[in-house]
Amino acid sequence: MRVLQVGERGAERPVVQVESADGAATTFDLSGLTRRVDGPFLASGGLDLARRALEQGDLPPVDVDGLRTGAPIARPGAVLCIGMNYAAHAAESGAAPPEVPVLFLKTPNTVAGPDDPVRIPARSTRTDWEVELGVVIGSEASELSSPDAAWDHIAGYVVTNDLSERTWQLEESGGQWSKGKCMPGSTPVGPWLVPAAEVDVGHLRLRSWVNGEPRQDSTTADLIFPVPYLVYHLSQYLTLEPGDLILTGTPEGVALSGRYPYLRPGDVVEVEIDGLGRQRQVCVAAAPAQAPSGVAR
């Protein structure tokens, strides 16, 4: 079972898909259960309710051909990101592997659909791609007793692309990375949310391509800090709420390594995680700044 939200930005509706043995997907409307896939829906056991309704034949089929795919979760309260969580990526960034998880934040308004265009900021010369496993929180987690306790607080998993502006992140940051992480639309999410019970999160292959050329290729088995430890660790410092999104880090193979050029308008980025789907983003130039009303041009 996989959960999506389809439709124009701000007017998405929730649907659920099941895939047959031959790979064909059938889509059913979830609007009768919820208006959106958000924290309250997840906290109330919404994924289990959706599965039960699906099994009982209570969900009407719906045609979503031609509709935009939005992020599979509504705007989260927090987007929490883990830096340098693959040893090879830390090395290509010129850093030693961290001894404790490195945390930075992205603003919730960075979340976008998986195939929405990526706007390269006008000042940007170093926009980079980063395929990452996203963890969606399903119930409140605070001061958990152990990493094993974290499993009960995870709703599911998503594909994410942690788009970054490296000059802003590293040279204009003042020592904290979020300046280079919060460009509009810089967190494409989806296409699907897959319930946690259906995912072997320790053995997922992550890949990325730019203009059809391979860039990243790794597996979550190479995470320095695995998923349950990250949820446990973060819960010692803050309260995770239903619908919050954790980005777990990216493998080696990004432009920051110096092996590849940074993104430019016209480039096409694709990222994929086995079982969680594939994204495709076309990079476009930012719209020119508008002069204030009444100011001579």
Short mmCIF file of C-alpha atoms in Angstrom, two decimals:
data_model
loop_
_atom_site.label_atom_id
_atom_site.label_comp_id
_atom_site.label_asym_id
_atom_site.label_seq_id
_atom_site.Cartn_x
_atom_site.Cartn_y
_atom_site.Cartn_z
CA MET A 1 0.00 0.00 0.00
CA ARG A 2 1.24 3.47 -0.82
CA VAL A 3 -0.32 6.82 -0.01
CA LEU A 4 -0.20 9.86 -2.30
CA GLN A 5 -1.68 13.33 -2.56
CA VAL A 6 -2.66 14.50 -6.04
CA GLY A 7 -3.86 17.78 -7.49
CA GLU A 8 -2.76 21.38 -7.73
CA ARG A 9 -0.59 22.84 -4.99
CA GLY A 10 -2.72 23.65 -1.97
CA ALA A 11 -5.68 21.65 -3.29
CA GLU A 12 -4.27 18.12 -3.23
CA ARG A 13 -6.51 15.21 -2.26
CA PRO A 14 -5.35 11.95 -0.67
CA VAL A 15 -5.41 8.64 -2.50
CA VAL A 16 -4.04 5.18 -1.89
CA GLN A 17 -2.54 2.82 -4.44
CA VAL A 18 -2.00 -0.92 -4.56
CA GLU A 19 0.25 -2.59 -7.09
CA SER A 20 -0.52 -5.90 -8.77
CA ALA A 21 2.04 -8.60 -9.49
CA ASP A 22 2.54 -7.24 -13.01
CA GLY A 23 3.33 -3.75 -11.69
CA ALA A 24 -0.01 -2.13 -12.58
CA ALA A 25 -1.23 0.32 -9.94
CA THR A 26 -4.88 0.77 -8.95
CA THR A 27 -5.79 4.00 -7.17
CA PHE A 28 -8.54 4.57 -4.60
CA ASP A 29 -9.91 7.79 -3.11
CA LEU A 30 -9.13 8.47 0.57
CA SER A 31 -11.16 11.67 0.74
CA GLY A 32 -13.90 9.90 2.68
CA LEU A 33 -11.45 9.22 5.51
CA THR A 34 -9.48 12.46 5.58
CA ARG A 35 -9.03 15.74 3.73
CA ARG A 36 -5.25 15.44 3.86
CA VAL A 37 -2.45 13.17 5.01
CA ASP A 38 -1.16 15.14 7.96
CA GLY A 39 -0.12 14.79 11.58
CA PRO A 40 -3.61 14.32 13.05
CA PHE A 41 -4.45 11.68 10.42
CA LEU A 42 -1.27 9.74 11.16
CA ALA A 43 -1.63 10.08 14.94
CA SER A 44 -5.17 8.70 14.82
CA GLY A 45 -4.02 5.50 13.12
CA GLY A 46 -5.06 6.76 9.71
CA LEU A 47 -2.79 4.42 7.77
CA ASP A 48 -4.34 1.39 9.50
CA LEU A 49 -7.81 2.77 8.82
CA ALA A 50 -6.92 3.24 5.17
CA ARG A 51 -5.65 -0.32 4.92
CA ARG A 52 -8.78 -1.70 6.57
CA ALA A 53 -11.06 0.30 4.28
CA LEU A 54 -9.05 -0.87 1.29
CA GLU A 55 -9.30 -4.52 2.31
CA GLN A 56 -13.05 -4.20 2.93
CA GLY A 57 -13.65 -2.60 -0.45
CA ASP A 58 -14.91 0.66 1.07
CA LEU A 59 -12.75 3.00 -1.01
CA PRO A 60 -13.98 4.06 -4.46
CA PRO A 61 -11.52 3.78 -7.36
CA VAL A 62 -10.37 7.05 -8.87
CA ASP A 63 -8.53 8.07 -12.03
CA VAL A 64 -5.46 10.21 -11.32
CA ASP A 65 -3.94 10.19 -14.81
CA GLY A 66 -2.69 13.64 -15.73
CA LEU A 67 -2.89 14.99 -12.19
CA ARG A 68 0.09 16.55 -10.47
CA THR A 69 1.58 14.48 -7.65
CA GLY A 70 2.13 16.54 -4.53
CA ALA A 71 4.14 15.68 -1.44
CA PRO A 72 2.50 12.63 0.18
CA ILE A 73 2.31 14.40 3.54
CA ALA A 74 0.79 17.82 4.13
CA ARG A 75 3.11 20.59 5.25
CA PRO A 76 5.02 19.16 8.24
CA GLY A 77 5.56 21.05 11.45
CA ALA A 78 9.30 20.41 11.25
CA VAL A 79 11.82 19.22 8.68
CA LEU A 80 14.83 17.89 10.59
CA CYS A 81 17.95 16.91 8.66
CA ILE A 82 20.99 14.84 9.50
CA GLY A 83 24.29 15.87 7.94
CA MET A 84 27.17 13.64 6.83
CA ASN A 85 25.47 10.39 7.81
CA TYR A 86 27.38 8.35 5.21
CA ALA A 87 31.13 8.06 5.76
CA ALA A 88 31.99 8.39 2.06
CA HIS A 89 29.95 11.59 1.77
CA ALA A 90 31.68 13.04 4.83
CA ALA A 91 35.01 12.27 3.16
CA GLU A 92 34.06 13.93 -0.15
CA SER A 93 32.93 16.96 1.88
CA GLY A 94 36.38 17.16 3.48
CA ALA A 95 35.21 16.13 6.95
CA ALA A 96 35.69 13.21 9.29
CA PRO A 97 32.66 11.02 9.99
CA PRO A 98 30.71 12.59 12.86
CA GLU A 99 30.75 11.00 16.30
CA VAL A 100 27.22 12.22 17.04
CA PRO A 101 24.41 13.07 14.59
CA VAL A 102 24.73 16.50 13.00
CA LEU A 103 21.37 18.30 12.96
CA PHE A 104 20.22 21.19 10.81
CA LEU A 105 16.74 22.42 9.92
CA LYS A 106 14.84 23.22 6.75
CA THR A 107 11.72 25.38 6.83
CA PRO A 108 8.46 23.51 6.21
CA ASN A 109 7.66 25.72 3.21
CA THR A 110 10.54 24.09 1.31
CA VAL A 111 8.47 20.90 0.87
CA ALA A 112 7.39 20.37 -2.75
CA GLY A 113 5.98 17.66 -4.97
CA PRO A 114 8.36 15.03 -6.34
CA ASP A 115 8.19 16.29 -9.93
CA ASP A 116 7.75 20.03 -9.36
CA PRO A 117 10.28 22.25 -11.17
CA VAL A 118 13.35 23.26 -9.17
CA ARG A 119 14.01 26.99 -9.32
CA ILE A 120 17.70 27.86 -9.20
CA PRO A 121 17.96 31.04 -7.10
CA ALA A 122 19.21 34.08 -8.99
CA ARG A 123 22.27 34.42 -6.74
CA SER A 124 23.07 30.72 -6.77
CA THR A 125 26.16 29.29 -8.44
CA ARG A 126 26.37 26.06 -6.43
CA THR A 127 22.96 24.37 -6.25
CA ASP A 128 23.44 20.68 -5.45
CA TRP A 129 21.30 17.51 -5.32
CA GLU A 130 21.11 14.98 -2.45
CA VAL A 131 18.95 11.85 -2.51
CA GLU A 132 17.86 10.94 1.03
CA LEU A 133 15.58 8.56 2.86
CA GLY A 134 12.83 10.51 4.63
CA VAL A 135 11.25 9.27 7.87
CA VAL A 136 7.71 10.41 8.66
CA ILE A 137 6.79 10.51 12.35
CA GLY A 138 3.45 8.94 13.27
CA SER A 139 3.14 9.68 16.99
CA GLU A 140 4.74 12.04 19.48
CA ALA A 141 8.25 11.04 20.57
CA SER A 142 10.05 12.69 23.47
CA GLU A 143 12.93 11.34 25.55
CA LEU A 144 12.55 7.82 24.24
CA SER A 145 14.13 5.13 26.40
CA SER A 146 16.03 3.36 23.61
CA PRO A 147 16.45 3.15 19.84
CA ASP A 148 14.14 0.12 19.81
CA ALA A 149 11.37 2.32 21.22
CA ALA A 150 11.61 4.50 18.12
CA TRP A 151 9.95 1.95 15.83
CA ASP A 152 6.55 2.60 17.42
CA HIS A 153 6.73 6.28 16.46
CA ILE A 154 7.49 5.91 12.74
CA ALA A 155 4.54 6.10 10.33
CA GLY A 156 6.44 5.41 7.13
CA TYR A 157 9.12 6.36 4.66
CA VAL A 158 9.48 8.63 1.62
CA VAL A 159 12.00 9.65 -1.02
CA THR A 160 13.42 13.15 -0.52
CA ASN A 161 15.87 15.39 -2.36
CA ASP A 162 17.73 17.74 -0.03
CA LEU A 163 18.58 20.43 -2.57
CA SER A 164 21.31 22.69 -1.24
CA GLU A 165 23.12 25.91 -2.14
CA ARG A 166 26.68 25.20 -1.06
CA THR A 167 28.04 28.76 -0.94
CA TRP A 168 25.18 29.83 1.30
CA GLN A 169 25.52 26.65 3.37
CA LEU A 170 29.28 26.72 3.91
CA GLU A 171 30.64 30.21 3.26
CA GLU A 172 27.75 32.54 4.15
CA SER A 173 26.28 30.44 6.92
CA GLY A 174 28.00 31.80 9.99
CA GLY A 175 28.61 28.20 10.99
CA GLN A 176 25.08 26.82 10.67
CA TRP A 177 23.88 25.18 7.45
CA SER A 178 20.24 26.20 7.17
CA LYS A 179 20.86 29.29 5.02
CA GLY A 180 21.87 26.98 2.19
CA LYS A 181 18.99 24.59 2.69
CA CYS A 182 15.83 26.69 2.67
CA MET A 183 15.38 27.84 -0.93
CA PRO A 184 11.75 27.62 -2.08
CA GLY A 185 10.91 24.11 -3.25
CA SER A 186 14.24 22.69 -2.05
CA THR A 187 12.72 19.62 -0.40
CA PRO A 188 10.86 17.54 -3.01
CA VAL A 189 9.09 14.68 -1.22
CA GLY A 190 7.44 11.54 -2.56
CA PRO A 191 5.85 10.33 -4.75
CA TRP A 192 4.56 7.96 -2.06
CA LEU A 193 4.43 7.43 1.67
CA VAL A 194 4.92 3.71 2.31
CA PRO A 195 3.89 2.44 5.78
CA ALA A 196 6.82 1.48 7.98
CA ALA A 197 5.78 -2.17 8.34
CA GLU A 198 6.18 -2.65 4.59
CA VAL A 199 9.76 -1.34 4.34
CA ASP A 200 13.07 -3.04 5.17
CA VAL A 201 14.59 0.31 6.04
CA GLY A 202 18.06 -1.07 6.71
CA HIS A 203 18.58 -2.29 3.14
CA LEU A 204 17.28 0.29 0.66
CA ARG A 205 19.19 1.30 -2.44
CA LEU A 206 19.43 5.07 -3.08
CA ARG A 207 20.38 6.48 -6.48
CA SER A 208 20.48 9.79 -8.30
CA TRP A 209 21.07 10.96 -11.87
CA VAL A 210 21.66 14.33 -13.55
CA ASN A 211 20.72 14.56 -17.22
CA GLY A 212 20.55 10.77 -17.28
CA GLU A 213 24.10 10.30 -15.96
CA PRO A 214 24.54 8.33 -12.70
CA ARG A 215 25.63 10.29 -9.67
CA GLN A 216 24.84 8.57 -6.35
CA ASP A 217 24.44 4.85 -5.72
CA SER A 218 24.45 3.53 -2.17
CA THR A 219 22.34 1.75 0.42
CA THR A 220 20.91 2.58 3.82
CA ALA A 221 23.06 -0.25 5.21
CA ASP A 222 25.89 2.31 4.99
CA LEU A 223 24.22 4.84 7.31
CA ILE A 224 26.51 5.81 10.19
CA PHE A 225 23.51 6.38 12.46
CA PRO A 226 20.58 4.11 11.50
CA VAL A 227 16.96 5.21 11.47
CA PRO A 228 15.85 4.05 14.95
CA TYR A 229 18.91 5.61 16.56
CA LEU A 230 18.24 8.93 14.83
CA VAL A 231 14.65 9.07 16.09
CA TYR A 232 15.79 8.10 19.59
CA HIS A 233 18.65 10.62 19.56
CA LEU A 234 16.55 13.53 18.33
CA SER A 235 13.90 12.76 20.94
CA GLN A 236 16.46 13.49 23.67
CA TYR A 237 16.65 17.12 22.52
CA LEU A 238 13.22 17.95 21.10
CA THR A 239 9.71 16.60 20.80
CA LEU A 240 8.97 14.93 17.50
CA GLU A 241 5.35 15.38 16.46
CA PRO A 242 3.12 13.42 14.06
CA GLY A 243 3.77 14.49 10.48
CA ASP A 244 7.32 15.71 11.17
CA LEU A 245 9.86 14.73 8.53
CA ILE A 246 13.42 13.56 9.18
CA LEU A 247 15.94 13.53 6.33
CA THR A 248 18.54 10.92 7.19
CA GLY A 249 21.55 12.06 5.13
CA THR A 250 22.90 11.60 1.63
CA PRO A 251 25.52 9.25 0.16
CA GLU A 252 28.57 10.29 -1.84
CA GLY A 253 28.24 11.50 -5.43
CA VAL A 254 27.15 15.14 -5.16
CA ALA A 255 28.58 18.21 -6.89
CA LEU A 256 30.29 19.32 -3.68
CA SER A 257 32.75 16.47 -4.27
CA GLY A 258 34.27 18.43 -7.15
CA ARG A 259 33.66 15.55 -9.55
CA TYR A 260 30.51 17.00 -11.13
CA PRO A 261 29.19 20.43 -12.12
CA TYR A 262 26.53 22.13 -10.04
CA LEU A 263 22.96 22.36 -11.31
CA ARG A 264 21.96 24.91 -13.92
CA PRO A 265 18.62 25.80 -15.57
CA GLY A 266 17.74 23.07 -18.04
CA ASP A 267 19.30 20.25 -16.03
CA VAL A 268 17.11 17.29 -15.09
CA VAL A 269 17.59 15.67 -11.67
CA GLU A 270 16.20 12.23 -10.84
CA VAL A 271 16.38 10.50 -7.47
CA GLU A 272 15.08 7.08 -6.48
CA ILE A 273 14.88 4.72 -3.52
CA ASP A 274 13.90 1.11 -4.12
CA GLY A 275 10.28 0.52 -3.18
CA LEU A 276 9.64 4.18 -2.39
CA GLY A 277 9.47 5.58 -5.92
CA ARG A 278 11.30 7.98 -8.18
CA GLN A 279 11.35 11.77 -8.55
CA ARG A 280 12.14 13.88 -11.60
CA GLN A 281 12.79 17.61 -11.43
CA VAL A 282 13.58 20.03 -14.24
CA CYS A 283 15.76 22.94 -13.12
CA VAL A 284 14.52 26.37 -14.19
CA ALA A 285 15.81 29.90 -13.71
CA ALA A 286 14.31 31.96 -10.93
CA ALA A 287 11.84 34.61 -12.04
CA PRO A 288 13.44 38.06 -12.26
CA ALA A 289 12.97 40.23 -9.22
CA GLN A 290 10.02 42.60 -9.42
CA ALA A 291 10.62 46.29 -8.78
CA PRO A 292 8.42 47.80 -6.05
CA SER A 293 5.30 49.52 -7.29
CA GLY A 294 5.91 53.13 -8.25
CA VAL A 295 9.67 52.74 -8.54
CA ALA A 296 11.21 53.70 -11.87
CA ARG A 297 12.77 50.83 -13.78
#
